[in-house]
PDB file of C-alpha atoms in Angstrom:
ATOM      1  CA  ASP A   1      -9.448   9.786  -9.342  1.00 92.00           C
ATOM      2  CA  VAL A   2     -11.466   7.595  -6.911  1.00 96.00           C
ATOM      3  CA  GLN A   3     -11.420   8.808  -3.552  1.00 97.00           C
ATOM      4  CA  MET A   4     -11.515   6.845  -0.235  1.00 98.00           C
ATOM      5  CA  THR A   5     -13.536   8.030   2.666  1.00 98.00           C
ATOM      6  CA  GLN A   6     -12.845   6.283   6.040  1.00 98.00           C
ATOM      7  CA  SER A   7     -14.998   6.547   9.157  1.00 97.00           C
ATOM      8  CA  PRO A   8     -14.040   6.827  11.550  1.00 97.00           C
ATOM      9  CA  SER A   9     -10.727   8.620  11.888  1.00 97.00           C
ATOM     10  CA  SER A  10     -10.378   7.236  15.020  1.00 97.00           C
ATOM     11  CA  LEU A  11     -11.829   4.498  17.324  1.00 96.00           C
ATOM     12  CA  SER A  12     -11.342   3.508  21.077  1.00 97.00           C
ATOM     13  CA  ALA A  13     -12.705   0.366  21.947  1.00 96.00           C
ATOM     14  CA  SER A  14     -11.504  -2.694  24.710  1.00 96.00           C
ATOM     15  CA  VAL A  15      -9.926  -6.321  24.202  1.00 96.00           C
ATOM     16  CA  GLY A  16     -12.800  -8.354  23.489  1.00 96.00           C
ATOM     17  CA  ASP A  17     -14.837  -6.060  21.733  1.00 97.00           C
ATOM     18  CA  ARG A  18     -16.425  -6.145  18.114  1.00 97.00           C
ATOM     19  CA  VAL A  19     -15.389  -3.353  15.506  1.00 97.00           C
ATOM     20  CA  THR A  20     -16.526  -1.941  12.765  1.00 98.00           C
ATOM     21  CA  ILE A  21     -14.709   0.207   9.841  1.00 98.00           C
ATOM     22  CA  THR A  22     -16.142   1.962   7.169  1.00 98.00           C
ATOM     23  CA  CYS A  23     -14.548   2.747   4.151  1.00 98.00           C
ATOM     24  CA  ARG A  24     -16.884   4.385   1.268  1.00 98.00           C
ATOM     25  CA  ALA A  25     -15.743   5.153  -2.456  1.00 98.00           C
ATOM     26  CA  SER A  26     -16.646   7.944  -4.903  1.00 98.00           C
ATOM     27  CA  GLN A  27     -17.490   5.813  -7.462  1.00 98.00           C
ATOM     28  CA  ASN A  28     -18.342   2.040  -8.496  1.00 98.00           C
ATOM     29  CA  ILE A  29     -15.627  -0.017  -7.587  1.00 98.00           C
ATOM     30  CA  ASN A  30     -17.076  -3.184  -7.777  1.00 97.00           C
ATOM     31  CA  THR A  31     -15.055  -5.275  -5.105  1.00 97.00           C
ATOM     32  CA  TYR A  32     -11.690  -3.668  -5.822  1.00 97.00           C
ATOM     33  CA  LEU A  33     -10.693  -2.919  -2.327  1.00 98.00           C
ATOM     34  CA  ASN A  34      -8.261  -3.822  -0.237  1.00 98.00           C
ATOM     35  CA  TRP A  35      -7.500  -3.538   3.950  1.00 98.00           C
ATOM     36  CA  TYR A  36      -4.449  -2.792   5.254  1.00 98.00           C
ATOM     37  CA  GLN A  37      -3.158  -3.054   9.208  1.00 98.00           C
ATOM     38  CA  GLN A  38       0.079  -0.238  10.016  1.00 96.00           C
ATOM     39  CA  LYS A  39       1.608  -0.238  13.048  1.00 94.00           C
ATOM     40  CA  PRO A  40       4.762   2.234  13.419  1.00 89.00           C
ATOM     41  CA  GLY A  41       7.580   1.258  12.812  1.00 86.00           C
ATOM     42  CA  GLU A  42       6.472  -1.908  10.622  1.00 89.00           C
ATOM     43  CA  ALA A  43       5.382  -3.054   7.387  1.00 89.00           C
ATOM     44  CA  PRO A  44       1.807  -2.213   6.521  1.00 93.00           C
ATOM     45  CA  LYS A  45       0.107  -5.756   6.760  1.00 97.00           C
ATOM     46  CA  LEU A  46      -2.381  -6.903   4.019  1.00 98.00           C
ATOM     47  CA  LEU A  47      -5.452  -8.341   5.578  1.00 98.00           C
ATOM     48  CA  ILE A  48      -8.302  -8.776   3.159  1.00 98.00           C
ATOM     49  CA  HIS A  49      -8.246  -8.500  -0.606  1.00 98.00           C
ATOM     50  CA  GLY A  50     -10.672  -8.413  -2.998  1.00 96.00           C
ATOM     51  CA  ALA A  51     -13.419  -6.942  -0.452  1.00 97.00           C
ATOM     52  CA  SER A  52     -13.828 -10.321   1.359  1.00 98.00           C
ATOM     53  CA  ASN A  53     -10.982 -12.399   1.147  1.00 97.00           C
ATOM     54  CA  LEU A  54      -8.702 -13.347   3.999  1.00 98.00           C
ATOM     55  CA  GLN A  55      -5.263 -12.947   2.935  1.00 97.00           C
ATOM     56  CA  SER A  56      -3.246 -16.089   3.768  1.00 96.00           C
ATOM     57  CA  GLY A  57      -2.175 -16.251   7.854  1.00 96.00           C
ATOM     58  CA  VAL A  58      -4.739 -13.250   8.533  1.00 98.00           C
ATOM     59  CA  PRO A  59      -6.265 -14.512  11.880  1.00 98.00           C
ATOM     60  CA  SER A  60     -10.354 -15.097  10.785  1.00 98.00           C
ATOM     61  CA  ARG A  61     -11.608 -12.632  13.449  1.00 98.00           C
ATOM     62  CA  PHE A  62     -10.880 -10.095  10.700  1.00 98.00           C
ATOM     63  CA  SER A  63     -13.595 -10.129   8.087  1.00 98.00           C
ATOM     64  CA  GLY A  64     -14.329  -7.841   4.904  1.00 98.00           C
ATOM     65  CA  SER A  65     -17.647  -7.109   3.358  1.00 98.00           C
ATOM     66  CA  GLY A  66     -19.020  -4.816   0.809  1.00 98.00           C
ATOM     67  CA  SER A  67     -19.119  -3.709  -3.082  1.00 98.00           C
ATOM     68  CA  GLY A  68     -19.905  -0.829  -4.989  1.00 98.00           C
ATOM     69  CA  THR A  69     -19.207   1.924  -2.858  1.00 98.00           C
ATOM     70  CA  ASP A  70     -19.284   1.127   0.621  1.00 98.00           C
ATOM     71  CA  PHE A  71     -17.288  -1.201   2.680  1.00 98.00           C
ATOM     72  CA  THR A  72     -16.368  -2.969   6.127  1.00 98.00           C
ATOM     73  CA  LEU A  73     -14.029  -4.639   7.761  1.00 98.00           C
ATOM     74  CA  THR A  74     -15.028  -6.501  11.079  1.00 98.00           C
ATOM     75  CA  ILE A  75     -12.577  -7.641  13.576  1.00 98.00           C
ATOM     76  CA  SER A  76     -15.081 -10.021  15.720  1.00 97.00           C
ATOM     77  CA  SER A  77     -13.059 -10.110  19.149  1.00 96.00           C
ATOM     78  CA  LEU A  78     -10.350  -7.294  19.550  1.00 97.00           C
ATOM     79  CA  GLN A  79      -6.862  -9.068  20.556  1.00 96.00           C
ATOM     80  CA  PRO A  80      -3.999  -6.949  22.233  1.00 95.00           C
ATOM     81  CA  GLU A  81      -2.377  -7.080  19.010  1.00 95.00           C
ATOM     82  CA  ASP A  82      -5.081  -5.440  16.743  1.00 97.00           C
ATOM     83  CA  PHE A  83      -4.780  -1.688  18.193  1.00 94.00           C
ATOM     84  CA  ALA A  84      -3.025  -0.134  15.267  1.00 97.00           C
ATOM     85  CA  THR A  85      -4.316   1.597  11.849  1.00 97.00           C
ATOM     86  CA  TYR A  86      -6.113   0.213   9.306  1.00 98.00           C
ATOM     87  CA  CYS A  87      -6.657   1.868   6.076  1.00 97.00           C
ATOM     88  CA  CYS A  88      -8.310   0.864   2.962  1.00 98.00           C
ATOM     89  CA  GLN A  89      -7.084   0.944  -0.791  1.00 98.00           C
ATOM     90  CA  GLN A  90      -8.825   0.981  -4.076  1.00 98.00           C
ATOM     91  CA  THR A  91      -7.628  -0.739  -7.138  1.00 97.00           C
ATOM     92  CA  TYR A  92     -10.444  -0.553  -9.365  1.00 97.00           C
ATOM     93  CA  SER A  93      -8.735   2.886 -11.327  1.00 95.00           C
ATOM     94  CA  SER A  94      -5.474   3.340 -10.313  1.00 95.00           C
ATOM     95  CA  PHE A  95      -4.805   3.125  -6.580  1.00 97.00           C
ATOM     96  CA  THR A  96      -6.044   5.368  -3.717  1.00 98.00           C
ATOM     97  CA  PHE A  97      -6.113   4.786   0.243  1.00 98.00           C
ATOM     98  CA  GLY A  98      -8.424   6.188   2.593  1.00 97.00           C
ATOM     99  CA  GLN A  99      -6.755   7.972   4.959  1.00 97.00           C
ATOM    100  CA  GLY A 100      -7.257   5.531   7.828  1.00 96.00           C
ATOM    101  CA  THR A 101      -9.006   4.357  11.206  1.00 98.00           C
ATOM    102  CA  ARG A 102      -6.661   4.561  14.152  1.00 97.00           C
ATOM    103  CA  LEU A 103      -8.125   1.998  16.537  1.00 97.00           C
ATOM    104  CA  GLU A 104      -6.934   2.417  20.078  1.00 96.00           C
ATOM    105  CA  ILE A 105      -7.390   1.225  23.578  1.00 89.00           C
ATOM    106  CA  LYS A 106     -10.203   2.110  25.453  1.00 88.00           C
TER     107      LYS A 106
ATOM    108  CA  GLN B   1      10.574 -16.151   3.299  1.00 94.00           C
ATOM    109  CA  VAL B   2       9.728 -13.260   0.784  1.00 96.00           C
ATOM    110  CA  THR B   3      11.259 -10.225   1.856  1.00 96.00           C
ATOM    111  CA  LEU B   4      11.685  -6.649   0.697  1.00 97.00           C
ATOM    112  CA  LYS B   5      13.542  -3.733   2.256  1.00 97.00           C
ATOM    113  CA  GLU B   6      14.211   0.228   0.886  1.00 98.00           C
ATOM    114  CA  SER B   7      17.163   2.140   0.882  1.00 98.00           C
ATOM    115  CA  GLY B   8      18.033   5.557  -0.310  1.00 97.00           C
ATOM    116  CA  PRO B   9      19.185   8.838   1.260  1.00 98.00           C
ATOM    117  CA  VAL B  10      17.831  10.280   4.245  1.00 97.00           C
ATOM    118  CA  LEU B  11      17.713  14.072   3.561  1.00 98.00           C
ATOM    119  CA  MET B  12      17.672  16.015   0.379  1.00 98.00           C
ATOM    120  CA  LYS B  13      17.889  19.565  -0.727  1.00 98.00           C
ATOM    121  CA  PRO B  14      14.759  21.175  -3.177  1.00 97.00           C
ATOM    122  CA  THR B  15      15.327  20.142  -6.910  1.00 97.00           C
ATOM    123  CA  GLU B  16      17.822  16.932  -5.950  1.00 98.00           C
ATOM    124  CA  THR B  17      16.820  13.614  -7.839  1.00 98.00           C
ATOM    125  CA  LEU B  18      15.746  11.032  -5.402  1.00 98.00           C
ATOM    126  CA  THR B  19      17.131   7.563  -5.609  1.00 98.00           C
ATOM    127  CA  LEU B  20      15.259   4.890  -4.055  1.00 98.00           C
ATOM    128  CA  THR B  21      16.180   1.243  -3.915  1.00 98.00           C
ATOM    129  CA  CYS B  22      13.857  -1.832  -3.389  1.00 98.00           C
ATOM    130  CA  THR B  23      15.969  -5.216  -2.738  1.00 98.00           C
ATOM    131  CA  VAL B  24      13.446  -8.318  -2.775  1.00 98.00           C
ATOM    132  CA  SER B  25      14.361 -11.711  -1.183  1.00 97.00           C
ATOM    133  CA  GLY B  26      12.166 -15.238  -1.703  1.00 96.00           C
ATOM    134  CA  PHE B  27      11.441 -14.402  -4.912  1.00 95.00           C
ATOM    135  CA  SER B  28      12.592 -13.738  -8.395  1.00 95.00           C
ATOM    136  CA  LEU B  29      11.694 -10.167 -10.484  1.00 96.00           C
ATOM    137  CA  SER B  30      11.518 -12.486 -13.306  1.00 94.00           C
ATOM    138  CA  ASN B  31       8.643 -13.954 -12.185  1.00 90.00           C
ATOM    139  CA  VAL B  32       5.651 -13.756 -14.287  1.00 88.00           C
ATOM    140  CA  ARG B  33       3.241 -13.622 -11.334  1.00 90.00           C
ATOM    141  CA  MET B  34       4.629 -11.019  -9.434  1.00 93.00           C
ATOM    142  CA  GLY B  35       5.784  -7.495  -9.776  1.00 96.00           C
ATOM    143  CA  VAL B  36       7.018  -4.359  -7.216  1.00 98.00           C
ATOM    144  CA  THR B  37       5.359  -1.235  -6.355  1.00 98.00           C
ATOM    145  CA  TRP B  38       6.513   1.781  -4.844  1.00 98.00           C
ATOM    146  CA  LEU B  39       4.282   3.959  -2.476  1.00 98.00           C
ATOM    147  CA  ARG B  40       5.090   6.791   0.225  1.00 98.00           C
ATOM    148  CA  GLN B  41       3.062   8.243   3.280  1.00 97.00           C
ATOM    149  CA  PRO B  42       3.522  11.988   3.898  1.00 96.00           C
ATOM    150  CA  PRO B  43       3.683  12.206   8.021  1.00 94.00           C
ATOM    151  CA  GLY B  44       0.207  11.919   9.237  1.00 92.00           C
ATOM    152  CA  LYS B  45      -1.278  11.530   5.671  1.00 94.00           C
ATOM    153  CA  ALA B  46      -2.484   8.695   3.493  1.00 94.00           C
ATOM    154  CA  LEU B  47      -0.609   6.354   1.852  1.00 96.00           C
ATOM    155  CA  GLU B  48      -0.220   7.222  -1.843  1.00 97.00           C
ATOM    156  CA  TRP B  49       0.987   5.264  -5.032  1.00 98.00           C
ATOM    157  CA  LEU B  50       3.646   6.188  -6.799  1.00 98.00           C
ATOM    158  CA  ALA B  51       4.465   3.733  -9.612  1.00 98.00           C
ATOM    159  CA  HIS B  52       4.935  -0.312 -10.524  1.00 97.00           C
ATOM    160  CA  ILE B  53       6.827  -2.789 -12.603  1.00 97.00           C
ATOM    161  CA  PHE B  54       6.068  -5.867 -14.399  1.00 95.00           C
ATOM    162  CA  SER B  55       8.923  -8.850 -15.271  1.00 93.00           C
ATOM    163  CA  ASN B  56       8.275  -8.171 -18.616  1.00 92.00           C
ATOM    164  CA  ASP B  57       9.179  -4.628 -18.056  1.00 93.00           C
ATOM    165  CA  ARG B  58       5.450  -3.090 -18.030  1.00 94.00           C
ATOM    166  CA  ARG B  59       5.405   0.120 -15.840  1.00 97.00           C
ATOM    167  CA  ASP B  60       2.571   2.252 -14.821  1.00 96.00           C
ATOM    168  CA  TYR B  61       2.877   5.756 -13.112  1.00 98.00           C
ATOM    169  CA  SER B  62       0.929   8.071 -10.636  1.00 97.00           C
ATOM    170  CA  GLU B  63      -0.757  10.625 -13.013  1.00 96.00           C
ATOM    171  CA  PHE B  64      -0.267  13.271 -10.747  1.00 95.00           C
ATOM    172  CA  LEU B  65       3.766  12.386 -10.656  1.00 97.00           C
ATOM    173  CA  LYS B  66       4.735  10.601 -13.681  1.00 96.00           C
ATOM    174  CA  SER B  67       6.566  13.473 -15.327  1.00 98.00           C
ATOM    175  CA  ARG B  68       8.948  12.879 -12.244  1.00 98.00           C
ATOM    176  CA  LEU B  69       9.081   9.453 -11.868  1.00 98.00           C
ATOM    177  CA  THR B  70      11.521   6.615 -13.185  1.00 98.00           C
ATOM    178  CA  ILE B  71      11.587   3.133 -12.212  1.00 98.00           C
ATOM    179  CA  SER B  72      13.278   0.116 -13.409  1.00 97.00           C
ATOM    180  CA  LYS B  73      14.338  -3.147 -12.417  1.00 97.00           C
ATOM    181  CA  ASP B  74      17.854  -5.036 -12.356  1.00 97.00           C
ATOM    182  CA  THR B  75      16.594  -8.949 -12.378  1.00 96.00           C
ATOM    183  CA  SER B  76      20.379  -9.794 -11.410  1.00 96.00           C
ATOM    184  CA  LYS B  77      20.605  -7.890  -8.598  1.00 97.00           C
ATOM    185  CA  SER B  78      17.131  -8.479  -7.394  1.00 97.00           C
ATOM    186  CA  GLN B  79      16.402  -4.481  -7.299  1.00 98.00           C
ATOM    187  CA  VAL B  80      13.521  -2.388  -8.506  1.00 98.00           C
ATOM    188  CA  VAL B  81      14.892   1.634  -8.753  1.00 98.00           C
ATOM    189  CA  LEU B  82      12.512   4.448  -8.223  1.00 98.00           C
ATOM    190  CA  THR B  83      13.875   7.795  -9.081  1.00 98.00           C
ATOM    191  CA  MET B  84      12.013  11.321  -8.550  1.00 98.00           C
ATOM    192  CA  THR B  85      13.301  14.235 -10.433  1.00 98.00           C
ATOM    193  CA  ASN B  86      13.122  17.864  -8.546  1.00 98.00           C
ATOM    194  CA  VAL B  87      12.253  16.949  -5.191  1.00 98.00           C
ATOM    195  CA  ASP B  88      10.240  19.465  -2.846  1.00 97.00           C
ATOM    196  CA  PRO B  89       9.516  19.588   0.678  1.00 98.00           C
ATOM    197  CA  LEU B  90       6.425  17.870  -0.063  1.00 98.00           C
ATOM    198  CA  ASP B  91       7.882  14.640  -1.163  1.00 98.00           C
ATOM    199  CA  THR B  92       9.165  14.530   2.443  1.00 98.00           C
ATOM    200  CA  ALA B  93       7.423  10.866   3.415  1.00 98.00           C
ATOM    201  CA  THR B  94       8.378   7.244   4.472  1.00 97.00           C
ATOM    202  CA  TYR B  95       9.165   5.498   1.267  1.00 98.00           C
ATOM    203  CA  TYR B  96       7.865   1.503   0.850  1.00 98.00           C
ATOM    204  CA  CYS B  97       8.283  -1.259  -1.804  1.00 98.00           C
ATOM    205  CA  ALA B  98       5.890  -4.222  -1.700  1.00 98.00           C
ATOM    206  CA  ARG B  99       5.230  -6.902  -3.897  1.00 98.00           C
ATOM    207  CA  MET B 100       2.266  -7.044  -5.878  1.00 96.00           C
ATOM    208  CA  PRO B 101       0.900 -10.213  -7.421  1.00 94.00           C
ATOM    209  CA  ALA B 102      -0.039  -9.774 -11.339  1.00 91.00           C
ATOM    210  CA  ARG B 103      -3.868  -9.938 -11.637  1.00 90.00           C
ATOM    211  CA  THR B 104      -5.416 -12.932 -13.724  1.00 89.00           C
ATOM    212  CA  LEU B 105      -8.609 -13.711 -15.591  1.00 89.00           C
ATOM    213  CA  VAL B 106      -9.458 -15.822 -12.511  1.00 90.00           C
ATOM    214  CA  TYR B 107      -8.179 -13.623 -10.092  1.00 90.00           C
ATOM    215  CA  PRO B 108      -8.407  -9.954 -11.303  1.00 92.00           C
ATOM    216  CA  TYR B 109      -7.527  -7.989  -7.916  1.00 95.00           C
ATOM    217  CA  TYR B 110      -4.306  -6.130  -7.557  1.00 96.00           C
ATOM    218  CA  TYR B 111      -2.898  -6.240  -3.963  1.00 97.00           C
ATOM    219  CA  MET B 112       0.301  -5.382  -1.812  1.00 98.00           C
ATOM    220  CA  ASP B 113       0.688  -8.957  -0.078  1.00 97.00           C
ATOM    221  CA  VAL B 114       4.314  -8.137   1.478  1.00 97.00           C
ATOM    222  CA  TRP B 115       6.051  -5.004   2.061  1.00 97.00           C
ATOM    223  CA  GLY B 116       9.480  -3.362   3.129  1.00 96.00           C
ATOM    224  CA  LYS B 117       9.491  -1.538   6.294  1.00 95.00           C
ATOM    225  CA  GLY B 118       9.999   2.181   4.245  1.00 97.00           C
ATOM    226  CA  THR B 119      12.493   4.303   4.535  1.00 97.00           C
ATOM    227  CA  THR B 120      11.931   7.959   5.508  1.00 97.00           C
ATOM    228  CA  VAL B 121      13.107  10.997   3.302  1.00 98.00           C
ATOM    229  CA  THR B 122      13.338  14.464   4.380  1.00 98.00           C
ATOM    230  CA  VAL B 123      13.501  17.301   1.837  1.00 98.00           C
ATOM    231  CA  SER B 124      14.959  20.508   3.550  1.00 97.00           C
ATOM    232  CA  SER B 125      17.015  23.260   2.558  1.00 95.00           C
TER     233      SER B 125
END
């Protein structure tokens, strides 16, 4: 199984900050990596697919990069609605998710 | 507008069989470009993929759970059904269904682009 490890597990930041979340795969997954946003009581939302492709309708302040084993999700300027949990997913071999990064207001 | 809605029991006893239904709208289950997947998230834990099904009835299951899972679809009802046998308290989770476009030669990636809000199932004696 491909294991996905996210860091940090939680993060405090302020509106306007630039934030980066990291996801590491236990083996090479090329660019088979997606990012999702989760808010309590809401459906998870796809942000990025194929490591760097922004899903339609997602604000351009979100971006993804990486290939192989190391990936990042960057939010260029945090907005109030961005405080949520973010998780990565690999689709190279079956499907596995990272444990999530909780982004909180400082 | 594409929507998916999960339904099923709230509370179950160990050893029972869980049946979950995902009712979709805004797209057809006969669309060759679209599939539906089931996932779950135990309290405080990571999301876990369970199974998916495509319009041609191609199905895949989690290796860890495949002996207990069956996924099927009723295109006329726009429903995808997941059954899980012999439930255990460890199966307590929020269960989600999501639309998953089929990958192509041009774009070989899977992703879940629209999700339901989930349904919470508790297994307890």
